Coordinates of C-alpha atoms in Angstrom, one line a residue:
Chain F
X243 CA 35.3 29.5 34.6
X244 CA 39.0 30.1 33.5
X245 CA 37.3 32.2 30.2
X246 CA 34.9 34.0 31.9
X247 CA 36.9 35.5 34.1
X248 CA 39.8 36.1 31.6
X249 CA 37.0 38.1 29.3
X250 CA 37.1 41.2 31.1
X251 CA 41.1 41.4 31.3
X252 CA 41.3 40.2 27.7
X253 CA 38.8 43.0 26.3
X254 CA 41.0 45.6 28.2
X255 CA 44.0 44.5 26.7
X256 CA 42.4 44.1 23.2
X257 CA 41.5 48.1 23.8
X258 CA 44.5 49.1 25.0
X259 CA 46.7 47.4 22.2
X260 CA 44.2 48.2 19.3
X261 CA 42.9 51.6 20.2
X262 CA 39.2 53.3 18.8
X263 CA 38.8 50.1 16.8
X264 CA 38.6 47.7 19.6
X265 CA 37.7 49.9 22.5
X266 CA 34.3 50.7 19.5
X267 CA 34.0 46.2 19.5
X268 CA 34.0 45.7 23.3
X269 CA 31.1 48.5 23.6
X270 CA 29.1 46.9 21.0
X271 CA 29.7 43.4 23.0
X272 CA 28.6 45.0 26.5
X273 CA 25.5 46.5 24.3
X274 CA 24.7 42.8 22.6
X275 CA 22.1 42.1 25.3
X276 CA 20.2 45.2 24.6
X277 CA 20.2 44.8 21.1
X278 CA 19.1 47.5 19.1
X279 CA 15.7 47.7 16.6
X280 CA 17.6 48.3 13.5
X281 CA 19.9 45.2 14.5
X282 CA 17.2 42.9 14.9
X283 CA 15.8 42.8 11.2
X284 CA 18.0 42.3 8.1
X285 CA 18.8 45.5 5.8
X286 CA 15.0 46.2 4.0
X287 CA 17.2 46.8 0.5
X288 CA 18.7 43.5 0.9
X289 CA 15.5 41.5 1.3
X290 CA 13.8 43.7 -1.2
X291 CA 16.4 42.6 -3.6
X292 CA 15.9 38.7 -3.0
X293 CA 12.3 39.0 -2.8
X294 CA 12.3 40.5 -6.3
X295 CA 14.3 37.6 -7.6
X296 CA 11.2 35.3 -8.0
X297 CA 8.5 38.2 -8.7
X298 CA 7.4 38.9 -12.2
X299 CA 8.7 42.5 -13.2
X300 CA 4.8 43.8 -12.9
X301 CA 4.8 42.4 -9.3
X302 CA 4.8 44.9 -6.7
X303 CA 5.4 44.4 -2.7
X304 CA 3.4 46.4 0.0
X305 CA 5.0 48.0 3.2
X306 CA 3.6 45.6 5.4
X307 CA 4.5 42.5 3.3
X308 CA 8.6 43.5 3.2
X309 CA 8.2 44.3 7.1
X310 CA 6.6 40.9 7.2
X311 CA 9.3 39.3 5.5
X312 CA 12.5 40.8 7.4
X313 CA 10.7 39.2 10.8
X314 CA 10.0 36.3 9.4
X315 CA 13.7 35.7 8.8
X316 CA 15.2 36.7 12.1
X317 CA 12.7 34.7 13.5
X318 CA 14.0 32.1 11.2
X319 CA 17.6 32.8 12.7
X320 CA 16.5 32.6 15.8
X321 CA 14.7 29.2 15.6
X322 CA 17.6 27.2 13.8
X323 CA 20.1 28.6 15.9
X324 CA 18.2 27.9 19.2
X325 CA 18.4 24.3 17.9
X326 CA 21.8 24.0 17.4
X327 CA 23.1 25.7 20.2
X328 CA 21.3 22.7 21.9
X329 CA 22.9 20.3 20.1
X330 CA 26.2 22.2 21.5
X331 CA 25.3 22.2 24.8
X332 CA 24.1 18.3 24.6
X333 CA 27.7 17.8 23.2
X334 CA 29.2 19.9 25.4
X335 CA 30.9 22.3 22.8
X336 CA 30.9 25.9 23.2
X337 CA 31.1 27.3 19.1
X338 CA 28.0 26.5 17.0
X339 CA 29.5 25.5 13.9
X340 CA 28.1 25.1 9.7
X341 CA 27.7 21.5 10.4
X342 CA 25.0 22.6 13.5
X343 CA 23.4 24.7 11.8
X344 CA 22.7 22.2 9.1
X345 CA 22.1 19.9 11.3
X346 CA 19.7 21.6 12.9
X347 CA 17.7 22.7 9.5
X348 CA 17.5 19.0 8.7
X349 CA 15.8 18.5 11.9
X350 CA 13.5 21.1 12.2
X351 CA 12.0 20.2 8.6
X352 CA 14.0 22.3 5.9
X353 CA 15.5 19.2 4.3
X354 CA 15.3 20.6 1.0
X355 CA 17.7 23.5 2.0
X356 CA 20.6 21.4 3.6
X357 CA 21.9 19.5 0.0
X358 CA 22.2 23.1 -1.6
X359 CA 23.7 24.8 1.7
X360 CA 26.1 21.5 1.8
X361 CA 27.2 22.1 -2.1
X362 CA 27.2 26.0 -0.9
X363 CA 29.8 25.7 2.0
X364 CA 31.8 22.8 0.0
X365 CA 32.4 25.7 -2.7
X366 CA 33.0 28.2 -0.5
X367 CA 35.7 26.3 1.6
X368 CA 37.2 26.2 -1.7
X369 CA 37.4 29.2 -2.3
X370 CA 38.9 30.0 0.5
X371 CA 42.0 28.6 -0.9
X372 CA 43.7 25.6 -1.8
X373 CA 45.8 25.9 1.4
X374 CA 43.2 26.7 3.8
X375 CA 40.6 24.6 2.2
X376 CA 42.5 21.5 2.8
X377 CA 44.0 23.0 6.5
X378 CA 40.1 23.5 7.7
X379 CA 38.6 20.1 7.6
X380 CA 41.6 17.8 8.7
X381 CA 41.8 20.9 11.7
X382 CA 38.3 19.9 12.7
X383 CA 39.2 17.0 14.0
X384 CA 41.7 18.1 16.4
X385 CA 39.3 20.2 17.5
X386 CA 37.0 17.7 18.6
X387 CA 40.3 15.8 20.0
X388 CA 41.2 18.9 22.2
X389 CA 39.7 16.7 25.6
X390 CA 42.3 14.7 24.8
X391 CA 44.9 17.3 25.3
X392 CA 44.5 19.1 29.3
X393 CA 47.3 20.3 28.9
X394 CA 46.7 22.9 25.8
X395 CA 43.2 23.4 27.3
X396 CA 43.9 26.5 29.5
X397 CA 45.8 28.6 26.8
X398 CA 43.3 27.9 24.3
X399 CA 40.5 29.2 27.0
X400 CA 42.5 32.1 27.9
X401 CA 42.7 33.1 24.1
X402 CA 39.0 31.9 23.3
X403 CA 38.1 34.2 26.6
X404 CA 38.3 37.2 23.8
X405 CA 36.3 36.1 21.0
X406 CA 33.2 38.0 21.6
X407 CA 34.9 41.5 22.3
X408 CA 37.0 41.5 19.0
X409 CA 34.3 39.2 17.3
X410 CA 32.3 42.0 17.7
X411 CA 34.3 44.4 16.1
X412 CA 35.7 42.4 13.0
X413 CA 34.7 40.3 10.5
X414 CA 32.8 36.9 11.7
X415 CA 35.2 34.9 9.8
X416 CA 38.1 35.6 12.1
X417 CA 35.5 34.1 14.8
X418 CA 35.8 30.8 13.7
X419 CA 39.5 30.6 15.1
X420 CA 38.7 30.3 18.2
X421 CA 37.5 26.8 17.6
X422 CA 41.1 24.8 18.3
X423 CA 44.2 25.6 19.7
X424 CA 45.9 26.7 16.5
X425 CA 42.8 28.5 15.5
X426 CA 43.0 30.6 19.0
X427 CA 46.8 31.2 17.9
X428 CA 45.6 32.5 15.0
X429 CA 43.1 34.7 16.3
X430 CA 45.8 37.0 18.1
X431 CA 46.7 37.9 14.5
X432 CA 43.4 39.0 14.1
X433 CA 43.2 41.3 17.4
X434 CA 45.2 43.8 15.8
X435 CA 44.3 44.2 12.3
X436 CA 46.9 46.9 10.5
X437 CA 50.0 45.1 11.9
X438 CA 48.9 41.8 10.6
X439 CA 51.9 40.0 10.7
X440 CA 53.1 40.5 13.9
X441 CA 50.0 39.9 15.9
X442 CA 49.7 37.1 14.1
X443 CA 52.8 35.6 15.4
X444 CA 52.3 36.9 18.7
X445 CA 49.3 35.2 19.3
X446 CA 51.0 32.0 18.4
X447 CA 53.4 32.9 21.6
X448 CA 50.9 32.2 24.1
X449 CA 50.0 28.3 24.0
X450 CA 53.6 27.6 24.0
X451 CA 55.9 30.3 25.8
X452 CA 58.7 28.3 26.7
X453 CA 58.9 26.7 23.1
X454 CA 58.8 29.9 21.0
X455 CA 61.6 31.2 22.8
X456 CA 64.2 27.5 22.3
X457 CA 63.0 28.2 18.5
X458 CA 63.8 31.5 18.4
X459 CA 66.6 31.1 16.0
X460 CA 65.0 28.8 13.5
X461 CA 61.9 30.2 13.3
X462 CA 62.7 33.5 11.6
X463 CA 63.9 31.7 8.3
X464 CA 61.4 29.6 6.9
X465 CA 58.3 32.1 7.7
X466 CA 59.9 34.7 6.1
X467 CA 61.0 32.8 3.1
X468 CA 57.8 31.2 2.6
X469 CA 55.8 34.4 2.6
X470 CA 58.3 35.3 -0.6
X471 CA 58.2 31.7 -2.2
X472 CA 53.8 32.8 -1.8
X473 CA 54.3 36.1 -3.0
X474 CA 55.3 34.7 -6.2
X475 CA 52.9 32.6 -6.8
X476 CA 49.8 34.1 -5.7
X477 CA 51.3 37.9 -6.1
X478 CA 49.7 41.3 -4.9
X479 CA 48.1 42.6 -1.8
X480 CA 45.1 41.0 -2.5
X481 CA 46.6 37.7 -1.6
X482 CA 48.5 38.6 1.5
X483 CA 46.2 36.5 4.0
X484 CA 46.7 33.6 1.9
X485 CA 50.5 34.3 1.6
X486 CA 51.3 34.0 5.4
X487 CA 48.9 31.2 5.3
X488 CA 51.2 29.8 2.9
X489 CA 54.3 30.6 5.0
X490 CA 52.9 29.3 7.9
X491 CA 52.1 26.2 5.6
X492 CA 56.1 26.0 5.0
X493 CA 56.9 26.4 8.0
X494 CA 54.8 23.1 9.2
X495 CA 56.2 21.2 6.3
X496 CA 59.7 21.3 8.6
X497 CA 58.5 18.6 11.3
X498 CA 55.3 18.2 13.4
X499 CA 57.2 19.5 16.3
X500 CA 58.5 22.4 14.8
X501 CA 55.7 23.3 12.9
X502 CA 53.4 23.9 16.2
X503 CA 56.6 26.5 17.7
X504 CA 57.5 28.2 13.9
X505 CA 55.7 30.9 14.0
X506 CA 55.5 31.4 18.0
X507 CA 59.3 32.1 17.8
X508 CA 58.8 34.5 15.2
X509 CA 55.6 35.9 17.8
X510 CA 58.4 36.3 20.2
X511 CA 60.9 38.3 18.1
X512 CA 58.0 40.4 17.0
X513 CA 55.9 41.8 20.4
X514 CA 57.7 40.7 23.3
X515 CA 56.4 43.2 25.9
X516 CA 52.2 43.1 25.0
X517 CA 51.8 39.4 25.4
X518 CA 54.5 39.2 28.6
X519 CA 52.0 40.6 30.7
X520 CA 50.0 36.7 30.5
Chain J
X169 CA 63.8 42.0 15.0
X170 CA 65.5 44.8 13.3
X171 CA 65.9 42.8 9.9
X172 CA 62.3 41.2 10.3
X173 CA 60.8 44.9 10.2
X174 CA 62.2 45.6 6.9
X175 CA 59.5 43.8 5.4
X176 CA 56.4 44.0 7.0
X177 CA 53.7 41.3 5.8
X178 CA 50.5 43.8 4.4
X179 CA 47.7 44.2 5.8
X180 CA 44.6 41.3 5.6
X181 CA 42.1 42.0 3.4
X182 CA 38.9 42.8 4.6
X183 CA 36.7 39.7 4.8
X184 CA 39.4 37.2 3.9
X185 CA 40.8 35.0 7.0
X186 CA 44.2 34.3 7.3
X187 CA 45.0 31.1 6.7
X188 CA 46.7 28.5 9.2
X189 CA 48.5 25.7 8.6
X190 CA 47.1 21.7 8.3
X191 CA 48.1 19.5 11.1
X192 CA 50.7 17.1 9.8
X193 CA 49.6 14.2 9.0
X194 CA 46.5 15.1 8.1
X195 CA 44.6 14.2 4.6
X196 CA 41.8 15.9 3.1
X197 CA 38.3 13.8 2.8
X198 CA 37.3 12.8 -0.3
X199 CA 33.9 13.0 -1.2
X200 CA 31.3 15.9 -2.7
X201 CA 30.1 17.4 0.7
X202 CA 32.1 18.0 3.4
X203 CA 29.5 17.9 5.7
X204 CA 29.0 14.1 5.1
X205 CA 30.6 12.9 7.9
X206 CA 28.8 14.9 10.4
X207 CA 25.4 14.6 8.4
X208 CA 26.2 10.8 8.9
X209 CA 26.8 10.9 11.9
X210 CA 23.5 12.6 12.8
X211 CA 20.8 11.4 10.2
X212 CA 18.1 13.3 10.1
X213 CA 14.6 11.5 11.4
X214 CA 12.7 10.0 9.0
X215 CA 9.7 12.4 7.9
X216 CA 6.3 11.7 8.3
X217 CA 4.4 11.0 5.2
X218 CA 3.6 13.4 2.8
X219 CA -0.7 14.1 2.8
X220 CA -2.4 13.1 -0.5
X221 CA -1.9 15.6 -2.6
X222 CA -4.4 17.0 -5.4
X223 CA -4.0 18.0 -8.7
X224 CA -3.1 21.6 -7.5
X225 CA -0.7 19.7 -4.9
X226 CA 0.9 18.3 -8.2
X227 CA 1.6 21.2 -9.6
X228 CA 2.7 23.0 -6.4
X229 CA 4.8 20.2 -6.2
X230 CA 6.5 20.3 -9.6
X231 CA 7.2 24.3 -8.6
X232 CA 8.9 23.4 -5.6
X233 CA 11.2 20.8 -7.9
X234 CA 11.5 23.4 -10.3
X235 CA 12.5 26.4 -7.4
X236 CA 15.6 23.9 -5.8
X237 CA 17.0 23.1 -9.2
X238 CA 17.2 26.7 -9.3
X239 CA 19.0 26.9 -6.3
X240 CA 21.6 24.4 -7.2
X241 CA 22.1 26.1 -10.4
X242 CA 22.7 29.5 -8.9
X243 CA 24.9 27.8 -6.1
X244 CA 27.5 26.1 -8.5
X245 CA 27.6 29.3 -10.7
X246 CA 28.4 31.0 -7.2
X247 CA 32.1 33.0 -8.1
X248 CA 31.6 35.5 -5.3
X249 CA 31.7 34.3 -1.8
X250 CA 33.2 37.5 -0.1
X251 CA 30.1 39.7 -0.9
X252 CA 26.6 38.0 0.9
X253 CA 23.7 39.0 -0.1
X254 CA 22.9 39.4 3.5
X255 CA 25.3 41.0 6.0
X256 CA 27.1 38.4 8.2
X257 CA 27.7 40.7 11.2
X258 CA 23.6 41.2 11.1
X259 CA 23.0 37.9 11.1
X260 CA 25.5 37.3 13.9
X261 CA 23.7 39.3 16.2
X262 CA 20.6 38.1 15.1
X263 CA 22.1 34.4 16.4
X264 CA 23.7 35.8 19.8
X265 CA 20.2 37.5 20.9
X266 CA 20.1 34.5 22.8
X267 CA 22.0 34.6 25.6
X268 CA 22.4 30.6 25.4
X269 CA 24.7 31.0 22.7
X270 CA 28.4 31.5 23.0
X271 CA 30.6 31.3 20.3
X272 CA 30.0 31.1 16.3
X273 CA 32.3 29.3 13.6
X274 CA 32.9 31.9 10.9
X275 CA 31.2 29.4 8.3
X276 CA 27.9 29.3 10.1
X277 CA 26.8 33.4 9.1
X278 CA 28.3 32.4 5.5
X279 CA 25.6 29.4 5.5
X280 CA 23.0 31.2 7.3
X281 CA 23.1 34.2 4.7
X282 CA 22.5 31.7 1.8
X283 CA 19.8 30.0 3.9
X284 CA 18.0 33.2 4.6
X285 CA 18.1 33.8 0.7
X286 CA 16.4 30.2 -0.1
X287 CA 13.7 30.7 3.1
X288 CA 13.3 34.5 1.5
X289 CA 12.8 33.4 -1.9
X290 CA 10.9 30.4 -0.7
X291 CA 8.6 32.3 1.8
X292 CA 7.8 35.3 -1.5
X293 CA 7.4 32.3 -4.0
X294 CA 4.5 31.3 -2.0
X295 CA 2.7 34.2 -1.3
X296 CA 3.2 35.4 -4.7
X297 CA 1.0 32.3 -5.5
X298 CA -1.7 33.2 -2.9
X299 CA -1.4 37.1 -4.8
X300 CA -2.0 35.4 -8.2
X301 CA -5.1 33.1 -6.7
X302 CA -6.6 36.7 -6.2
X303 CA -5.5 38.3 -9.2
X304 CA -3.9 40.9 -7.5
X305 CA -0.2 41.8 -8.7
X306 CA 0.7 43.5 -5.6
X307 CA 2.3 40.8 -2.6
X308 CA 0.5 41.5 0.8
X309 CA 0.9 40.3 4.0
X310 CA -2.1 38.7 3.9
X311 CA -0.3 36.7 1.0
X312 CA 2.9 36.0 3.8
X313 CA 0.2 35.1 6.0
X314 CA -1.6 32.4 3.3
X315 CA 2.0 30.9 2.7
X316 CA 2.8 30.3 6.4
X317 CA -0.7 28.6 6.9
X318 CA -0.2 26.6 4.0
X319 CA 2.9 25.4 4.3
X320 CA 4.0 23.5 7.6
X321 CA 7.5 23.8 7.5
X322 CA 6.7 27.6 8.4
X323 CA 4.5 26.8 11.3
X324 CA 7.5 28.6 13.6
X325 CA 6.1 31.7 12.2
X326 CA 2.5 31.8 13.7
X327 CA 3.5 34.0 15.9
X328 CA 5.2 36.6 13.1
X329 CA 2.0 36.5 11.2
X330 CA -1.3 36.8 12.9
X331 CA -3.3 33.7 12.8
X332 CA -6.7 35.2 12.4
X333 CA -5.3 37.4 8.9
X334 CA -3.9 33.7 7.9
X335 CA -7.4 32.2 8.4
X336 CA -9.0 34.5 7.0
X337 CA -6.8 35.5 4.1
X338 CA -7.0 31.9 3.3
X339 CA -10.6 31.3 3.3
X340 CA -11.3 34.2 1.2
X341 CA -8.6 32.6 -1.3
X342 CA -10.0 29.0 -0.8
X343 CA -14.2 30.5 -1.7
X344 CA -12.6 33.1 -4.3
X345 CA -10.4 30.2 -6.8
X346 CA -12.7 27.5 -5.5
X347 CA -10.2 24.9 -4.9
X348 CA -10.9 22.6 -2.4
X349 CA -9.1 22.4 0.9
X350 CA -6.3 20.4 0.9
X351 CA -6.5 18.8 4.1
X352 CA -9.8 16.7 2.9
X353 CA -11.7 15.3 5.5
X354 CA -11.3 17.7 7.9
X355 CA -14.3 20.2 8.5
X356 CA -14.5 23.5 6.6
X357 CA -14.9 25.6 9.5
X358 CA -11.8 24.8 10.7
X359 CA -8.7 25.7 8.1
X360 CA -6.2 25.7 10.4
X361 CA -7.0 22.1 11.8
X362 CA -3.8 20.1 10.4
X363 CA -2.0 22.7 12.4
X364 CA 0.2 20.9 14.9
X365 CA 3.1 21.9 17.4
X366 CA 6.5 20.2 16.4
X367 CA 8.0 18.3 19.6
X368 CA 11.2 20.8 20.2

């Protein structure tokens, strides 16, 4: 109830604070249930590409068989993600997650793919860094704890309320944060994309108003010098999500206690006035 | 905020997530996968067994062994995970058509992309084989049509391919190579009679 009602209010703000670019992802969210033909079918080139993989080089491909092909994998979509959305609604979880959709594959009779898929998303966690890698799985859990925690429920909904609208117009990746508390902190970095820091910080203000502003003063310090100790390490642009990872990661390191209101306080220095309004 | 503003963090870069910090406390599992847990937690049903398979089943067989060492090769020399194959925003709408679902993990379009590239490559690998029974070197959708008959796995995808071009596509390849029909027993006039609906 709370995020439904909050999506309308949070899609406005997300346009108002963001501009074209999010104004362009809540359009494309009202225009999801009328989804378009070319939307429906994955890019010809790509599947072209893949077919080609495991043809001879004399093989050739008619018209109808590629067009045959790109249904047959939305349908494919379709019918593993039907299943696992059950499984979410069974379990009473609102984001389908890697581990449904695997789950769901194994069910439905493509056993052989799950092994490979499971070695797949094992490597790719890695890849996502050290840091994060190791952050991700132990955060799962606390996500599965969050009925445990009223309390940080209604934040956490107010935040997840505007996943679709910006999910939309970014990246999937930054989807995924809407899974946990911390995650849903994380994903008001993420609503405004070329300020990165800041947003970032100010989403972290909203779970926990009160506390970001008692650790105003000691919050500034270690985020900033642990964004420098990363910079060193990692060095250059290409690194810079990892880096504030990284600080943020320093920033926990202080306490348990601290480590959930670090980076709130530095929300609070940051934007002030566009998160006051909630 | 004055001194904080002298050094803005930069930009993310496009497709990578920003990180967030582990909960304290918390260790890493060890283990290969780290799906295990949940995959343990929800084992899968046991299959039912396999039908007899012929000489040609054999071989198909040792194909199919063949294709997912393949797969695990090409996973673990994987280097590049921030350009898929498949667009993940595609497939993200692909996966919220239905109006059930709500939200979606940022990992499950990355998994989804490599599945579609195993079920493409799976799906092309088979009807390729139905194009060779023929001698033809060109893949038709007649050949899509043979795989999804032949292969029950695909049954979800009567629908996408017309049953009657299946039947008839594979008849024509069964009287053309002469091989006999694998579901033995069962009456010629009927190819499509091990065809069952999957309890959803």
């Amino acid at each position: 109830m709370d995020s439904s009602s909050f999506l309308p209010a949070a899609g406005a703000e997300n346009g108002s604070a963001a501009g074209g670019a999010n104004n362009g992802g809540a359009a494309q969210q009202h225009a999801a249930p009328a989804i378009r033909e070319q939307d429906r079918l994955m890019p010809i080139a790509n599947v072209i590409r893949i077919m080609r993989r495991v043809l001879p080089a004399h093989a050739k491909i008619s018209d109808d068989a590629k067009e045959t092909i790109q249904e047959c994998v939305s349908e494919y979509i379709s019918f593993i993600t039907g299943e696992a959305n059950e499984r979410c609604q069974r379990e009473q979880r609102k984001t389908i997650t890697a581990e449904d959709v695997l789950w769901a594959m194994s069910r439905l009779g493509f056993d052989d793919y799950v092994e490979p898929l499971g070695a797949y998303l094992h490597r790719y966690r890695e890849f996502e860094g050290d840091a994060r890698g190791v952050g991700l799985v132990p955060g799962a859990a606390p996500s599965r704890g969050g009925d445990h925690h009223p309390h940080s429920m209604s934040p956490a909904a107010m935040l997840k309320s505007r996943g679709p609208v910006s999910g939309a117009a970014m990246l999937p990746h930054h989807h995924h944060h809407h899974d946990m508390q911390m995650h849903a902190a994380m994903y008001g970095g993420t609503a405004v994309p070329p300020p990165a820091g800041p947003p970032h910080h100010g989403g972290f203000l909203m779970p926990h108003p009160q506390g970001s502003s008692h650790y105003l003063p000691y919050a500034y310090e270690p985020t900033y010098g642990g964004e420098h100790a990363m910079a060193a390490y990692y060095g250059g642009a290409a690194y810079a999500p990892g880096n504030g990872g990284s600080g943020d990661g320093s920033g926990s390191g202080g306490g348990g206690g601290s480590a959930s209101h670090t980076p709130q306080g530095s929300g609070g220095l940051e934007h002030p006035h566009p998160f006051a309004y909630k | 905020m004055e001194p904080k503003s002298t050094t803005p963090p930069p930009p993310p870069v496009m497709g990578a997530p920003i990180a967030y910090p582990p909960p304290p406390g918390a260790a890493y599992p060890a283990g290969p996968y780290v799906h295990a847990p949940a995959a343990a937690l929800y084992p899968p049903p046991p299959l039912p067994p396999a039908p007899p398979s012929s000489q040609q089943g054999a071989a198909a067989a040792h194909q199919q062994q063949l294709f997912w060492a393949e797969q695990y090769r090409e996973i673990e020399a994987t280097t590049d995970f921030k350009n898929h194959n498949l667009p993940l925003a595609r497939i993200k709408k692909i996966m919220k058509a239905d109006e059930d679902v709500r939200m979606i993990a940022a990992e499950a379009p990355v998994v989804f992309s490599r599945a579609c590239e195993m079920f493409i490559l799976e799906l092309t690998h088979r009807g390729w084989a139905h194009a060779e029974e023929n001698k033809r070197r060109t893949l038709q959708k007649s050949d899509i049509a043979a795989a999804v008959a032949r292969t029950e796995v695909f049954d979800f995808l009567v629908d996408i391919v017309p049953r009657d071009e299946a039947k008839d596509a594979d008849s024509a390849a069964m009287g053309a190579a002469g091989i006999p029909h694998p579901a033995a027993g069962l009456p010629a006039a009927d190819p499509m009679g091990y065809y069952y609906v999957q309890p959803q």
